[in-house]
PDB file of C-alpha atoms in Angstrom:
ATOM      1  CA  UNK A   1      11.543 124.439  83.086  1.00 48.00           C
ATOM      2  CA  UNK A   2       8.508 122.212  83.643  1.00 53.00           C
ATOM      3  CA  UNK A   3       8.582 121.189  80.068  1.00 52.00           C
ATOM      4  CA  UNK A   4      12.290 119.972  80.445  1.00 56.00           C
ATOM      5  CA  UNK A   5      11.518 117.907  83.542  1.00 55.00           C
ATOM      6  CA  UNK A   6       8.545 116.293  81.763  1.00 55.00           C
ATOM      7  CA  UNK A   7      10.794 115.482  78.793  1.00 59.00           C
ATOM      8  CA  UNK A   8      13.433 113.817  81.003  1.00 60.00           C
ATOM      9  CA  UNK A   9      10.729 111.774  82.754  1.00 60.00           C
ATOM     10  CA  UNK A  10       9.482 110.589  79.382  1.00 62.00           C
ATOM     11  CA  UNK A  11      13.074 109.595  78.386  1.00 63.00           C
ATOM     12  CA  UNK A  12      13.414 107.670  81.622  1.00 64.00           C
ATOM     13  CA  UNK A  13      10.179 105.783  80.874  1.00 68.00           C
ATOM     14  CA  UNK A  14      11.477 105.003  77.444  1.00 66.00           C
ATOM     15  CA  UNK A  15      14.722 103.584  78.863  1.00 68.00           C
ATOM     16  CA  UNK A  16      12.988 101.397  81.391  1.00 74.00           C
ATOM     17  CA  UNK A  17      11.210  99.778  78.455  1.00 76.00           C
ATOM     18  CA  UNK A  18      14.597  98.258  77.424  1.00 77.00           C
ATOM     19  CA  UNK A  19      14.652  96.315  80.672  1.00 82.00           C
ATOM     20  CA  UNK A  20      11.096  95.060  80.101  1.00 84.00           C
ATOM     21  CA  UNK A  21      12.023  94.050  76.569  1.00 83.00           C
ATOM     22  CA  UNK A  22      15.196  92.413  77.763  1.00 82.00           C
ATOM     23  CA  UNK A  23      13.260  90.441  80.416  1.00 88.00           C
ATOM     24  CA  UNK A  24      10.608  89.382  77.879  1.00 89.00           C
ATOM     25  CA  UNK A  25      13.176  88.197  75.365  1.00 88.00           C
ATOM     26  CA  UNK A  26      15.080  86.187  78.023  1.00 89.00           C
ATOM     27  CA  UNK A  27      11.896  84.501  79.088  1.00 92.00           C
ATOM     28  CA  UNK A  28      10.982  83.572  75.515  1.00 90.00           C
ATOM     29  CA  UNK A  29      14.495  82.314  74.669  1.00 87.00           C
ATOM     30  CA  UNK A  30      14.768  80.362  77.864  1.00 89.00           C
ATOM     31  CA  UNK A  31      11.346  78.793  77.279  1.00 91.00           C
ATOM     32  CA  UNK A  32      12.276  77.656  73.755  1.00 88.00           C
ATOM     33  CA  UNK A  33      15.693  76.317  74.811  1.00 84.00           C
ATOM     34  CA  UNK A  34      14.379  74.584  77.933  1.00 88.00           C
ATOM     35  CA  UNK A  35      11.442  73.068  76.088  1.00 87.00           C
ATOM     36  CA  UNK A  36      13.613  71.695  73.231  1.00 83.00           C
ATOM     37  CA  UNK A  37      16.280  70.508  75.695  1.00 81.00           C
ATOM     38  CA  UNK A  38      13.818  68.574  77.839  1.00 82.00           C
ATOM     39  CA  UNK A  39      12.182  67.006  74.762  1.00 79.00           C
ATOM     40  CA  UNK A  40      15.234  66.064  72.733  1.00 78.00           C
ATOM     41  CA  UNK A  41      18.271  65.805  75.026  1.00 73.00           C
ATOM     42  CA  UNK A  42      17.739  62.381  76.546  1.00 74.00           C
ATOM     43  CA  UNK A  43      21.139  60.635  76.439  1.00 80.00           C
ATOM     44  CA  UNK A  44      21.748  57.248  74.871  1.00 87.00           C
ATOM     45  CA  UNK A  45      21.876  55.230  78.122  1.00 90.00           C
ATOM     46  CA  UNK A  46      25.083  53.226  78.047  1.00 93.00           C
ATOM     47  CA  UNK A  47      26.362  53.002  81.651  1.00 94.00           C
ATOM     48  CA  UNK A  48      24.944  49.528  82.296  1.00 94.00           C
ATOM     49  CA  UNK A  49      26.530  48.183  79.086  1.00 95.00           C
ATOM     50  CA  UNK A  50      29.811  49.786  80.102  1.00 94.00           C
ATOM     51  CA  UNK A  51      29.607  48.121  83.511  1.00 95.00           C
ATOM     52  CA  UNK A  52      28.689  44.777  82.005  1.00 96.00           C
ATOM     53  CA  UNK A  53      31.668  44.820  79.607  1.00 96.00           C
ATOM     54  CA  UNK A  54      33.981  45.811  82.440  1.00 95.00           C
ATOM     55  CA  UNK A  55      32.592  42.986  84.504  1.00 96.00           C
ATOM     56  CA  UNK A  56      33.124  40.462  81.682  1.00 96.00           C
ATOM     57  CA  UNK A  57      36.692  41.706  81.109  1.00 95.00           C
ATOM     58  CA  UNK A  58      37.502  41.527  84.799  1.00 95.00           C
ATOM     59  CA  UNK A  59      35.970  38.027  85.048  1.00 95.00           C
ATOM     60  CA  UNK A  60      37.912  36.750  82.034  1.00 94.00           C
ATOM     61  CA  UNK A  61      41.062  38.217  83.370  1.00 94.00           C
ATOM     62  CA  UNK A  62      40.677  36.500  86.747  1.00 94.00           C
ATOM     63  CA  UNK A  63      40.112  33.235  84.963  1.00 93.00           C
ATOM     64  CA  UNK A  64      42.988  33.442  82.491  1.00 92.00           C
ATOM     65  CA  UNK A  65      45.707  35.579  84.076  1.00 90.00           C
ATOM     66  CA  UNK A  66      47.456  34.381  87.159  1.00 87.00           C
ATOM     67  CA  UNK A  67      46.897  37.269  89.557  1.00 89.00           C
ATOM     68  CA  UNK A  68      48.608  36.800  92.888  1.00 89.00           C
ATOM     69  CA  UNK A  69      45.774  37.481  95.322  1.00 89.00           C
ATOM     70  CA  UNK A  70      48.092  37.252  98.342  1.00 87.00           C
ATOM     71  CA  UNK A  71      49.862  40.462  97.428  1.00 87.00           C
ATOM     72  CA  UNK A  72      49.200  43.612  99.457  1.00 89.00           C
ATOM     73  CA  UNK A  73      46.564  45.992  98.030  1.00 88.00           C
ATOM     74  CA  UNK A  74      48.887  48.435  96.289  1.00 90.00           C
ATOM     75  CA  UNK A  75      50.880  45.764  94.512  1.00 93.00           C
ATOM     76  CA  UNK A  76      47.706  43.862  93.670  1.00 93.00           C
ATOM     77  CA  UNK A  77      46.143  46.981  92.221  1.00 92.00           C
ATOM     78  CA  UNK A  78      49.115  47.568  89.863  1.00 92.00           C
ATOM     79  CA  UNK A  79      49.184  43.873  88.923  1.00 93.00           C
ATOM     80  CA  UNK A  80      45.494  43.821  88.196  1.00 93.00           C
ATOM     81  CA  UNK A  81      45.676  46.960  86.013  1.00 91.00           C
ATOM     82  CA  UNK A  82      48.587  45.631  83.957  1.00 91.00           C
ATOM     83  CA  UNK A  83      47.532  41.977  83.632  1.00 92.00           C
ATOM     84  CA  UNK A  84      43.880  42.809  82.900  1.00 93.00           C
ATOM     85  CA  UNK A  85      44.760  45.601  80.450  1.00 91.00           C
ATOM     86  CA  UNK A  86      42.610  48.093  82.256  1.00 91.00           C
ATOM     87  CA  UNK A  87      43.241  51.798  82.313  1.00 89.00           C
ATOM     88  CA  UNK A  88      41.141  54.145  84.528  1.00 86.00           C
ATOM     89  CA  UNK A  89      43.464  57.111  84.090  1.00 79.00           C
ATOM     90  CA  UNK A  90      41.338  58.969  81.540  1.00 72.00           C
ATOM     91  CA  UNK A  91      38.128  59.167  83.668  1.00 63.00           C
ATOM     92  CA  UNK A  92      39.054  57.542  86.910  1.00 53.00           C
ATOM     93  CA  UNK A  93      35.994  58.796  88.607  1.00 71.00           C
ATOM     94  CA  UNK A  94      33.565  57.104  86.180  1.00 87.00           C
ATOM     95  CA  UNK A  95      34.197  53.476  86.737  1.00 91.00           C
ATOM     96  CA  UNK A  96      34.768  51.131  89.656  1.00 91.00           C
ATOM     97  CA  UNK A  97      35.670  47.480  90.276  1.00 94.00           C
ATOM     98  CA  UNK A  98      35.219  45.724  93.558  1.00 94.00           C
ATOM     99  CA  UNK A  99      36.383  42.154  94.015  1.00 94.00           C
ATOM    100  CA  UNK A 100      35.466  40.221  97.116  1.00 93.00           C
ATOM    101  CA  UNK A 101      36.219  36.693  98.302  1.00 92.00           C
ATOM    102  CA  UNK A 102      32.965  35.823 100.071  1.00 89.00           C
ATOM    103  CA  UNK A 103      32.623  38.928 102.280  1.00 86.00           C
ATOM    104  CA  UNK A 104      36.259  40.016 102.344  1.00 91.00           C
ATOM    105  CA  UNK A 105      37.115  42.870 100.040  1.00 92.00           C
ATOM    106  CA  UNK A 106      40.320  42.052  98.108  1.00 92.00           C
ATOM    107  CA  UNK A 107      40.382  44.844  95.628  1.00 92.00           C
ATOM    108  CA  UNK A 108      38.664  48.195  95.074  1.00 92.00           C
ATOM    109  CA  UNK A 109      39.583  50.244  91.997  1.00 91.00           C
ATOM    110  CA  UNK A 110      38.157  53.527  90.732  1.00 88.00           C
ATOM    111  CA  UNK A 111      35.532  55.526  92.521  1.00 85.00           C
ATOM    112  CA  UNK A 112      32.306  54.059  93.683  1.00 82.00           C
ATOM    113  CA  UNK A 113      30.776  51.791  96.230  1.00 84.00           C
ATOM    114  CA  UNK A 114      27.947  49.340  96.827  1.00 84.00           C
ATOM    115  CA  UNK A 115      25.708  52.008  98.262  1.00 87.00           C
ATOM    116  CA  UNK A 116      25.696  53.976  95.026  1.00 87.00           C
ATOM    117  CA  UNK A 117      24.900  50.804  93.119  1.00 89.00           C
ATOM    118  CA  UNK A 118      22.059  49.895  95.457  1.00 89.00           C
ATOM    119  CA  UNK A 119      20.581  53.429  95.053  1.00 90.00           C
ATOM    120  CA  UNK A 120      20.741  53.455  91.238  1.00 87.00           C
ATOM    121  CA  UNK A 121      17.153  52.052  90.957  1.00 85.00           C
ATOM    122  CA  UNK A 122      15.865  55.015  92.955  1.00 88.00           C
ATOM    123  CA  UNK A 123      18.038  57.694  91.424  1.00 88.00           C
ATOM    124  CA  UNK A 124      18.899  57.341  87.726  1.00 85.00           C
ATOM    125  CA  UNK A 125      21.872  59.689  88.095  1.00 86.00           C
ATOM    126  CA  UNK A 126      23.714  57.207  90.320  1.00 89.00           C
ATOM    127  CA  UNK A 127      26.207  54.688  89.059  1.00 92.00           C
ATOM    128  CA  UNK A 128      24.864  51.683  87.167  1.00 94.00           C
ATOM    129  CA  UNK A 129      26.361  48.365  88.344  1.00 94.00           C
ATOM    130  CA  UNK A 130      26.650  44.708  87.353  1.00 95.00           C
ATOM    131  CA  UNK A 131      27.562  41.871  89.675  1.00 95.00           C
ATOM    132  CA  UNK A 132      28.790  38.373  88.945  1.00 96.00           C
ATOM    133  CA  UNK A 133      30.273  35.477  90.902  1.00 95.00           C
ATOM    134  CA  UNK A 134      33.120  33.145  90.102  1.00 94.00           C
ATOM    135  CA  UNK A 135      34.305  30.044  91.953  1.00 94.00           C
ATOM    136  CA  UNK A 136      37.992  29.149  91.440  1.00 90.00           C
ATOM    137  CA  UNK A 137      40.683  27.086  92.923  1.00 89.00           C
ATOM    138  CA  UNK A 138      44.047  28.863  92.991  1.00 87.00           C
ATOM    139  CA  UNK A 139      47.061  27.189  94.602  1.00 83.00           C
ATOM    140  CA  UNK A 140      44.936  24.695  96.568  1.00 84.00           C
ATOM    141  CA  UNK A 141      42.821  27.537  97.886  1.00 88.00           C
ATOM    142  CA  UNK A 142      39.115  27.832  97.074  1.00 91.00           C
ATOM    143  CA  UNK A 143      38.011  31.384  96.140  1.00 92.00           C
ATOM    144  CA  UNK A 144      34.359  32.544  95.826  1.00 94.00           C
ATOM    145  CA  UNK A 145      34.830  35.808  93.975  1.00 95.00           C
ATOM    146  CA  UNK A 146      32.062  38.377  93.894  1.00 95.00           C
ATOM    147  CA  UNK A 147      32.881  40.863  91.148  1.00 95.00           C
ATOM    148  CA  UNK A 148      31.034  44.172  91.154  1.00 95.00           C
ATOM    149  CA  UNK A 149      31.625  46.731  88.453  1.00 95.00           C
ATOM    150  CA  UNK A 150      30.015  50.125  87.851  1.00 94.00           C
ATOM    151  CA  UNK A 151      30.025  52.970  85.403  1.00 94.00           C
ATOM    152  CA  UNK A 152      28.832  56.487  85.683  1.00 91.00           C
ATOM    153  CA  UNK A 153      30.337  57.824  82.545  1.00 92.00           C
ATOM    154  CA  UNK A 154      28.441  60.289  80.412  1.00 90.00           C
ATOM    155  CA  UNK A 155      29.630  61.587  77.052  1.00 90.00           C
ATOM    156  CA  UNK A 156      31.407  64.856  77.166  1.00 90.00           C
ATOM    157  CA  UNK A 157      30.702  67.720  74.746  1.00 89.00           C
ATOM    158  CA  UNK A 158      33.796  69.630  73.562  1.00 91.00           C
ATOM    159  CA  UNK A 159      33.952  72.761  71.512  1.00 89.00           C
ATOM    160  CA  UNK A 160      36.259  72.638  68.494  1.00 83.00           C
TER     161      UNK A 160
ATOM    162  CA  UNK B   1      13.972 117.413  65.023  1.00 51.00           C
ATOM    163  CA  UNK B   2      16.991 115.554  63.721  1.00 64.00           C
ATOM    164  CA  UNK B   3      18.090 114.701  67.277  1.00 67.00           C
ATOM    165  CA  UNK B   4      14.666 113.158  67.953  1.00 66.00           C
ATOM    166  CA  UNK B   5      14.978 111.094  64.825  1.00 70.00           C
ATOM    167  CA  UNK B   6      18.379 109.819  65.778  1.00 74.00           C
ATOM    168  CA  UNK B   7      17.139 108.857  69.254  1.00 73.00           C
ATOM    169  CA  UNK B   8      14.229 106.819  67.816  1.00 74.00           C
ATOM    170  CA  UNK B   9      16.582 105.000  65.461  1.00 80.00           C
ATOM    171  CA  UNK B  10      19.055 104.346  68.273  1.00 76.00           C
ATOM    172  CA  UNK B  11      16.356 103.028  70.563  1.00 72.00           C
ATOM    173  CA  UNK B  12      15.026 100.699  67.910  1.00 81.00           C
ATOM    174  CA  UNK B  13      18.543  99.615  66.965  1.00 84.00           C
ATOM    175  CA  UNK B  14      19.135  98.457  70.591  1.00 79.00           C
ATOM    176  CA  UNK B  15      15.923  96.422  70.494  1.00 83.00           C
ATOM    177  CA  UNK B  16      16.867  94.871  67.161  1.00 87.00           C
ATOM    178  CA  UNK B  17      20.411  94.052  68.245  1.00 88.00           C
ATOM    179  CA  UNK B  18      19.137  92.366  71.426  1.00 82.00           C
ATOM    180  CA  UNK B  19      16.569  90.424  69.494  1.00 87.00           C
ATOM    181  CA  UNK B  20      19.154  89.273  66.956  1.00 90.00           C
ATOM    182  CA  UNK B  21      21.592  88.213  69.673  1.00 88.00           C
ATOM    183  CA  UNK B  22      19.001  86.103  71.519  1.00 86.00           C
ATOM    184  CA  UNK B  23      17.612  84.683  68.277  1.00 87.00           C
ATOM    185  CA  UNK B  24      21.044  83.580  67.134  1.00 89.00           C
ATOM    186  CA  UNK B  25      21.698  81.985  70.537  1.00 84.00           C
ATOM    187  CA  UNK B  26      18.443  80.057  70.249  1.00 86.00           C
ATOM    188  CA  UNK B  27      19.248  78.981  66.700  1.00 85.00           C
ATOM    189  CA  UNK B  28      22.798  77.872  67.681  1.00 80.00           C
ATOM    190  CA  UNK B  29      21.323  75.765  70.488  1.00 78.00           C
ATOM    191  CA  UNK B  30      18.520  74.304  68.339  1.00 80.00           C
ATOM    192  CA  UNK B  31      21.156  73.434  65.695  1.00 72.00           C
ATOM    193  CA  UNK B  32      22.126  70.635  68.091  1.00 68.00           C
ATOM    194  CA  UNK B  33      18.850  68.929  67.494  1.00 76.00           C
ATOM    195  CA  UNK B  34      18.843  69.338  63.708  1.00 73.00           C
ATOM    196  CA  UNK B  35      19.017  65.841  62.085  1.00 79.00           C
ATOM    197  CA  UNK B  36      19.295  64.465  65.652  1.00 84.00           C
ATOM    198  CA  UNK B  37      23.006  65.347  65.313  1.00 87.00           C
ATOM    199  CA  UNK B  38      23.645  65.413  69.049  1.00 85.00           C
ATOM    200  CA  UNK B  39      22.020  62.029  69.540  1.00 88.00           C
ATOM    201  CA  UNK B  40      24.030  60.318  66.769  1.00 92.00           C
ATOM    202  CA  UNK B  41      27.276  61.870  68.039  1.00 93.00           C
ATOM    203  CA  UNK B  42      26.466  60.275  71.417  1.00 93.00           C
ATOM    204  CA  UNK B  43      25.388  56.983  69.855  1.00 94.00           C
ATOM    205  CA  UNK B  44      28.469  56.506  67.651  1.00 96.00           C
ATOM    206  CA  UNK B  45      30.951  57.497  70.304  1.00 96.00           C
ATOM    207  CA  UNK B  46      29.470  55.016  72.748  1.00 96.00           C
ATOM    208  CA  UNK B  47      29.054  52.148  70.298  1.00 96.00           C
ATOM    209  CA  UNK B  48      32.631  52.558  69.035  1.00 97.00           C
ATOM    210  CA  UNK B  49      33.824  52.605  72.605  1.00 96.00           C
ATOM    211  CA  UNK B  50      31.910  49.358  73.250  1.00 96.00           C
ATOM    212  CA  UNK B  51      33.718  47.674  70.337  1.00 97.00           C
ATOM    213  CA  UNK B  52      37.129  48.894  71.598  1.00 97.00           C
ATOM    214  CA  UNK B  53      36.405  47.740  75.154  1.00 96.00           C
ATOM    215  CA  UNK B  54      35.535  44.280  73.845  1.00 96.00           C
ATOM    216  CA  UNK B  55      38.437  44.041  71.417  1.00 96.00           C
ATOM    217  CA  UNK B  56      41.787  42.355  71.940  1.00 94.00           C
ATOM    218  CA  UNK B  57      45.129  43.641  70.585  1.00 94.00           C
ATOM    219  CA  UNK B  58      45.510  42.567  67.039  1.00 95.00           C
ATOM    220  CA  UNK B  59      41.802  42.836  66.199  1.00 96.00           C
ATOM    221  CA  UNK B  60      40.800  44.722  63.029  1.00 96.00           C
ATOM    222  CA  UNK B  61      37.398  46.386  63.197  1.00 96.00           C
ATOM    223  CA  UNK B  62      35.154  47.473  60.292  1.00 96.00           C
ATOM    224  CA  UNK B  63      31.964  49.409  61.261  1.00 96.00           C
ATOM    225  CA  UNK B  64      29.057  50.661  59.209  1.00 96.00           C
ATOM    226  CA  UNK B  65      28.994  54.413  59.701  1.00 95.00           C
ATOM    227  CA  UNK B  66      26.765  55.353  56.742  1.00 94.00           C
ATOM    228  CA  UNK B  67      24.236  57.257  58.832  1.00 94.00           C
ATOM    229  CA  UNK B  68      26.957  59.326  60.438  1.00 94.00           C
ATOM    230  CA  UNK B  69      28.430  60.392  57.120  1.00 94.00           C
ATOM    231  CA  UNK B  70      24.953  61.293  55.836  1.00 92.00           C
ATOM    232  CA  UNK B  71      24.394  63.586  58.798  1.00 92.00           C
ATOM    233  CA  UNK B  72      27.862  65.133  58.389  1.00 92.00           C
ATOM    234  CA  UNK B  73      27.064  65.808  54.730  1.00 90.00           C
ATOM    235  CA  UNK B  74      23.713  67.455  55.574  1.00 87.00           C
ATOM    236  CA  UNK B  75      25.487  69.574  58.217  1.00 84.00           C
ATOM    237  CA  UNK B  76      28.063  70.591  55.618  1.00 83.00           C
ATOM    238  CA  UNK B  77      30.863  69.475  57.881  1.00 82.00           C
ATOM    239  CA  UNK B  78      33.417  69.675  55.013  1.00 79.00           C
ATOM    240  CA  UNK B  79      36.065  67.143  55.805  1.00 84.00           C
ATOM    241  CA  UNK B  80      35.039  63.527  56.542  1.00 88.00           C
ATOM    242  CA  UNK B  81      38.372  62.857  58.217  1.00 89.00           C
ATOM    243  CA  UNK B  82      37.227  64.993  61.162  1.00 91.00           C
ATOM    244  CA  UNK B  83      34.136  62.777  61.985  1.00 95.00           C
ATOM    245  CA  UNK B  84      35.837  60.066  63.995  1.00 96.00           C
ATOM    246  CA  UNK B  85      38.805  60.995  66.188  1.00 96.00           C
ATOM    247  CA  UNK B  86      40.760  58.610  68.372  1.00 96.00           C
ATOM    248  CA  UNK B  87      42.880  59.914  71.256  1.00 94.00           C
ATOM    249  CA  UNK B  88      45.270  57.198  72.301  1.00 93.00           C
ATOM    250  CA  UNK B  89      46.756  59.337  75.102  1.00 91.00           C
ATOM    251  CA  UNK B  90      43.445  59.850  76.909  1.00 91.00           C
ATOM    252  CA  UNK B  91      41.767  56.613  75.685  1.00 92.00           C
ATOM    253  CA  UNK B  92      38.966  58.621  74.131  1.00 93.00           C
ATOM    254  CA  UNK B  93      36.752  58.429  71.065  1.00 96.00           C
ATOM    255  CA  UNK B  94      35.279  61.639  69.715  1.00 96.00           C
ATOM    256  CA  UNK B  95      32.606  61.961  67.131  1.00 96.00           C
ATOM    257  CA  UNK B  96      32.009  65.266  65.305  1.00 95.00           C
ATOM    258  CA  UNK B  97      28.886  65.556  63.083  1.00 92.00           C
ATOM    259  CA  UNK B  98      28.440  69.297  63.187  1.00 86.00           C
ATOM    260  CA  UNK B  99      30.652  72.332  63.076  1.00 86.00           C
ATOM    261  CA  UNK B 100      32.066  73.697  66.322  1.00 86.00           C
ATOM    262  CA  UNK B 101      31.489  70.774  68.678  1.00 88.00           C
ATOM    263  CA  UNK B 102      32.082  67.083  69.188  1.00 93.00           C
ATOM    264  CA  UNK B 103      31.093  64.392  71.666  1.00 94.00           C
ATOM    265  CA  UNK B 104      33.678  62.247  73.379  1.00 94.00           C
ATOM    266  CA  UNK B 105      33.543  59.003  75.409  1.00 94.00           C
ATOM    267  CA  UNK B 106      36.366  57.121  77.105  1.00 94.00           C
ATOM    268  CA  UNK B 107      37.264  53.445  76.990  1.00 95.00           C
ATOM    269  CA  UNK B 108      38.884  51.505  79.816  1.00 93.00           C
ATOM    270  CA  UNK B 109      40.610  48.837  77.678  1.00 94.00           C
ATOM    271  CA  UNK B 110      44.292  49.764  77.735  1.00 93.00           C
ATOM    272  CA  UNK B 111      44.836  49.600  73.951  1.00 94.00           C
ATOM    273  CA  UNK B 112      45.743  51.980  71.126  1.00 95.00           C
ATOM    274  CA  UNK B 113      43.843  52.571  67.958  1.00 96.00           C
ATOM    275  CA  UNK B 114      45.860  52.787  64.729  1.00 95.00           C
ATOM    276  CA  UNK B 115      45.233  52.909  60.971  1.00 94.00           C
ATOM    277  CA  UNK B 116      41.800  54.427  61.375  1.00 95.00           C
ATOM    278  CA  UNK B 117      40.317  55.134  57.984  1.00 94.00           C
ATOM    279  CA  UNK B 118      36.880  56.152  56.694  1.00 94.00           C
ATOM    280  CA  UNK B 119      36.204  54.265  53.483  1.00 92.00           C
ATOM    281  CA  UNK B 120      33.441  55.771  51.304  1.00 91.00           C
ATOM    282  CA  UNK B 121      31.194  53.605  49.056  1.00 88.00           C
ATOM    283  CA  UNK B 122      32.707  50.273  49.987  1.00 81.00           C
ATOM    284  CA  UNK B 123      29.819  49.472  49.126  1.00 87.00           C
ATOM    285  CA  UNK B 124      28.565  51.603  52.014  1.00 91.00           C
ATOM    286  CA  UNK B 125      30.575  54.021  54.118  1.00 94.00           C
ATOM    287  CA  UNK B 126      32.631  52.186  56.692  1.00 95.00           C
ATOM    288  CA  UNK B 127      35.087  53.029  59.421  1.00 96.00           C
ATOM    289  CA  UNK B 128      37.992  50.664  59.862  1.00 96.00           C
ATOM    290  CA  UNK B 129      40.649  50.669  62.483  1.00 96.00           C
ATOM    291  CA  UNK B 130      43.148  48.292  64.152  1.00 96.00           C
ATOM    292  CA  UNK B 131      43.453  47.649  67.880  1.00 96.00           C
ATOM    293  CA  UNK B 132      46.992  47.187  69.174  1.00 95.00           C
ATOM    294  CA  UNK B 133      48.795  46.985  72.494  1.00 92.00           C
ATOM    295  CA  UNK B 134      49.845  50.306  74.040  1.00 85.00           C
ATOM    296  CA  UNK B 135      53.488  49.066  74.269  1.00 78.00           C
ATOM    297  CA  UNK B 136      53.454  48.147  70.548  1.00 74.00           C
ATOM    298  CA  UNK B 137      52.397  51.725  69.677  1.00 70.00           C
ATOM    299  CA  UNK B 138      55.302  53.140  71.645  1.00 61.00           C
ATOM    300  CA  UNK B 139      57.618  50.688  69.946  1.00 60.00           C
ATOM    301  CA  UNK B 140      56.393  51.623  66.451  1.00 59.00           C
ATOM    302  CA  UNK B 141      56.822  55.330  67.284  1.00 54.00           C
ATOM    303  CA  UNK B 142      60.442  54.708  68.384  1.00 50.00           C
ATOM    304  CA  UNK B 143      61.185  52.912  65.148  1.00 50.00           C
TER     305      UNK B 143
END
C-alpha cells in the first residue's frame, strides 16, 4: 500500500518536470526571438518621404489644376481627389492632407491632425508630416495656401 | 519492466517533441533575418511605391532589382515572377523574397501598373513596368 502511494508521488513529480521544462524552453525561445527582433527588425523609415511626395503632388495639383475652392467641403473633397489623382481608399487611415488659406481650413482629407504632426518629434510612432506654403491668385482672389501632409504608413507582412 | 521502459520513452518523447516544436518556431522566425530578406522586402516595396507616387500616367519605369533577385535565388524562391506583385485594385506593391510571406506597401497616386516584367541579365536584372490612368485600364479590359 505504502509502496503504491510512494510510486504515484514519484510519477507526479516526474510529470511536474514537464511544466518546468516547458517554462524553460519558452523563456529560451522568447529570449532568442526577442533579442533578434530588437536587433534586426528596424524598419526602413519612409513615412517622411511619403509625406513629402504627397505634399509635392498636392502642391503641383493646386498650381496646375483649376480646383474650385468655393465649393462646399464634400464637393471639394471629390474634386480634389479626382483632379489631383489621389486615392486614399487602400489605406485611408495612413495619410492625411490639410489645406488652409491663412488660418482657415479649406480641406481635410484622410486621418490625422496637426497635433499628431507636432508630437512626432517626441514619439517616433506618430505620423510624420511635411508643410509647405503657396501664394496664388485665383479669380482675382489672393490665396495663401498652407499645405500640410502626413503619413503613418508601415509595410504590411502577409502570409502567402 | 516493459511498462517502465515504455513510460521512460514516452516521457522523453514529450520532451523531444516540445523541444523540436520550439526550435522550429525559432528557426522559422530567424529565417526572416537570413540574408536581410525582411529588410530588402521592406526596402524594395517602399522604393517602388515612391517611384509610382512620383510617376505620371504614360511613364515607363525600369528599375535595377539585381540584389532582390540574388536574395530570392539564395532563398530558393523558385519562380522569379512571384517577387514583385502589383495590386491595381488596392493600389499596393508586394515584394516576396522568401517562401511563405511577402511585404506590401500602398501608393496614393491613383494609377494602374501594367506590363510589369522582370528582365534577367539585361545586362543586370531589371524590373520594368508602365504607369497608366485607372480609367485607361478599365477601358483596355473592356476591349
